[in-house]
Amino acid sequence: MKKLKDLSLSLDELIGNPKVHEMIMEKDSELVRGKQEKIKYLALKAKKESSDDETSTSRSKDEEYAMVVREFKKFFRRRGIFVRQP
């Protein structure tokens, strides 16, 4: 069998509980509103680079890559590891 819940609450307790609940909810909503007012939103705009900038960037990366390859070749030549066969 199921046990019954204790339903012997006084009238003051029945009326008081919803009021306490409402007061708690009001205080919580006031706190939330206060925090929302303090929050500042920041929006950033994106700026698209022109094609000239993109081209120069890719050129500089290509030049940097070529320089690294040359340095590796020099390093291996000095060590005698990388020698071209005619």
Short mmCIF file of C-alpha atoms in Angstrom, two decimals:
data_model
loop_
_atom_site.label_atom_id
_atom_site.label_comp_id
_atom_site.label_asym_id
_atom_site.label_seq_id
_atom_site.Cartn_x
_atom_site.Cartn_y
_atom_site.Cartn_z
CA MET A 1 0.00 0.00 0.00
CA LYS A 2 1.04 3.56 -0.56
CA LYS A 3 1.70 5.80 2.39
CA LEU A 4 -0.25 9.03 2.49
CA LYS A 5 1.54 12.33 2.80
CA ASP A 6 1.10 14.34 5.96
CA LEU A 7 -1.60 16.85 5.05
CA SER A 8 -1.95 18.34 8.52
CA LEU A 9 -0.57 21.81 7.69
CA SER A 10 -2.05 24.83 9.38
CA LEU A 11 -3.76 27.58 7.40
CA ASP A 12 -0.86 29.98 8.10
CA GLU A 13 1.63 27.49 6.69
CA LEU A 14 -0.47 26.98 3.56
CA ILE A 15 -0.78 30.72 2.95
CA GLY A 16 2.78 31.53 4.04
CA ASN A 17 4.60 29.15 1.72
CA PRO A 18 3.42 30.71 -1.57
CA LYS A 19 4.20 34.17 -0.22
CA VAL A 20 7.70 33.14 0.77
CA HIS A 21 8.14 31.57 -2.64
CA GLU A 22 6.95 34.75 -4.37
CA MET A 23 9.31 36.89 -2.29
CA ILE A 24 12.26 34.66 -3.15
CA MET A 25 11.36 34.75 -6.84
CA GLU A 26 11.06 38.56 -6.79
CA LYS A 27 14.47 38.95 -5.13
CA ASP A 28 16.01 36.57 -7.64
CA SER A 29 14.52 38.47 -10.56
CA GLU A 30 15.78 41.78 -9.11
CA LEU A 31 19.28 40.33 -8.85
CA VAL A 32 19.13 39.11 -12.43
CA ARG A 33 17.93 42.51 -13.66
CA GLY A 34 20.74 44.22 -11.76
CA LYS A 35 23.35 41.96 -13.33
CA GLN A 36 21.92 42.50 -16.81
CA GLU A 37 22.27 46.26 -16.42
CA LYS A 38 25.96 45.88 -15.53
CA ILE A 39 26.77 43.74 -18.55
CA LYS A 40 28.32 45.63 -21.44
CA TYR A 41 28.25 44.07 -24.85
CA LEU A 42 31.11 44.47 -27.25
CA ALA A 43 30.74 44.12 -30.99
CA LEU A 44 33.69 43.99 -33.32
CA LYS A 45 33.59 44.67 -37.01
CA ALA A 46 35.55 42.54 -39.43
CA LYS A 47 37.68 44.26 -41.98
CA LYS A 48 38.36 42.51 -45.24
CA GLU A 49 41.88 42.87 -46.53
CA SER A 50 42.34 44.04 -50.06
CA SER A 51 43.64 41.63 -52.66
CA ASP A 52 46.95 43.54 -52.80
CA ASP A 53 47.58 42.76 -49.14
CA GLU A 54 46.72 39.09 -49.68
CA THR A 55 49.07 38.88 -52.64
CA SER A 56 51.95 40.51 -50.78
CA THR A 57 51.36 38.23 -47.79
CA SER A 58 51.45 35.12 -49.95
CA ARG A 59 54.56 36.42 -51.70
CA SER A 60 56.33 37.00 -48.40
CA LYS A 61 55.39 33.49 -47.26
CA ASP A 62 56.74 32.07 -50.53
CA GLU A 63 59.97 34.01 -50.08
CA GLU A 64 60.29 32.81 -46.50
CA TYR A 65 59.72 29.21 -47.59
CA ALA A 66 62.35 29.54 -50.33
CA MET A 67 64.85 30.96 -47.84
CA VAL A 68 64.29 28.04 -45.45
CA VAL A 69 64.83 25.56 -48.30
CA ARG A 70 68.09 27.30 -49.27
CA GLU A 71 69.31 27.18 -45.68
CA PHE A 72 68.54 23.47 -45.43
CA LYS A 73 70.43 22.82 -48.66
CA LYS A 74 73.46 24.73 -47.34
CA PHE A 75 73.33 22.80 -44.07
CA PHE A 76 73.20 19.41 -45.79
CA ARG A 77 75.94 20.35 -48.28
CA ARG A 78 78.24 21.29 -45.42
CA ARG A 79 77.55 17.95 -43.74
CA GLY A 80 78.01 16.07 -47.01
CA ILE A 81 74.56 14.54 -46.73
CA PHE A 82 72.84 16.26 -49.63
CA VAL A 83 75.00 16.23 -52.72
CA ARG A 84 73.53 16.23 -56.21
CA GLN A 85 74.67 13.50 -58.49
CA PRO A 86 75.37 14.75 -62.03
#
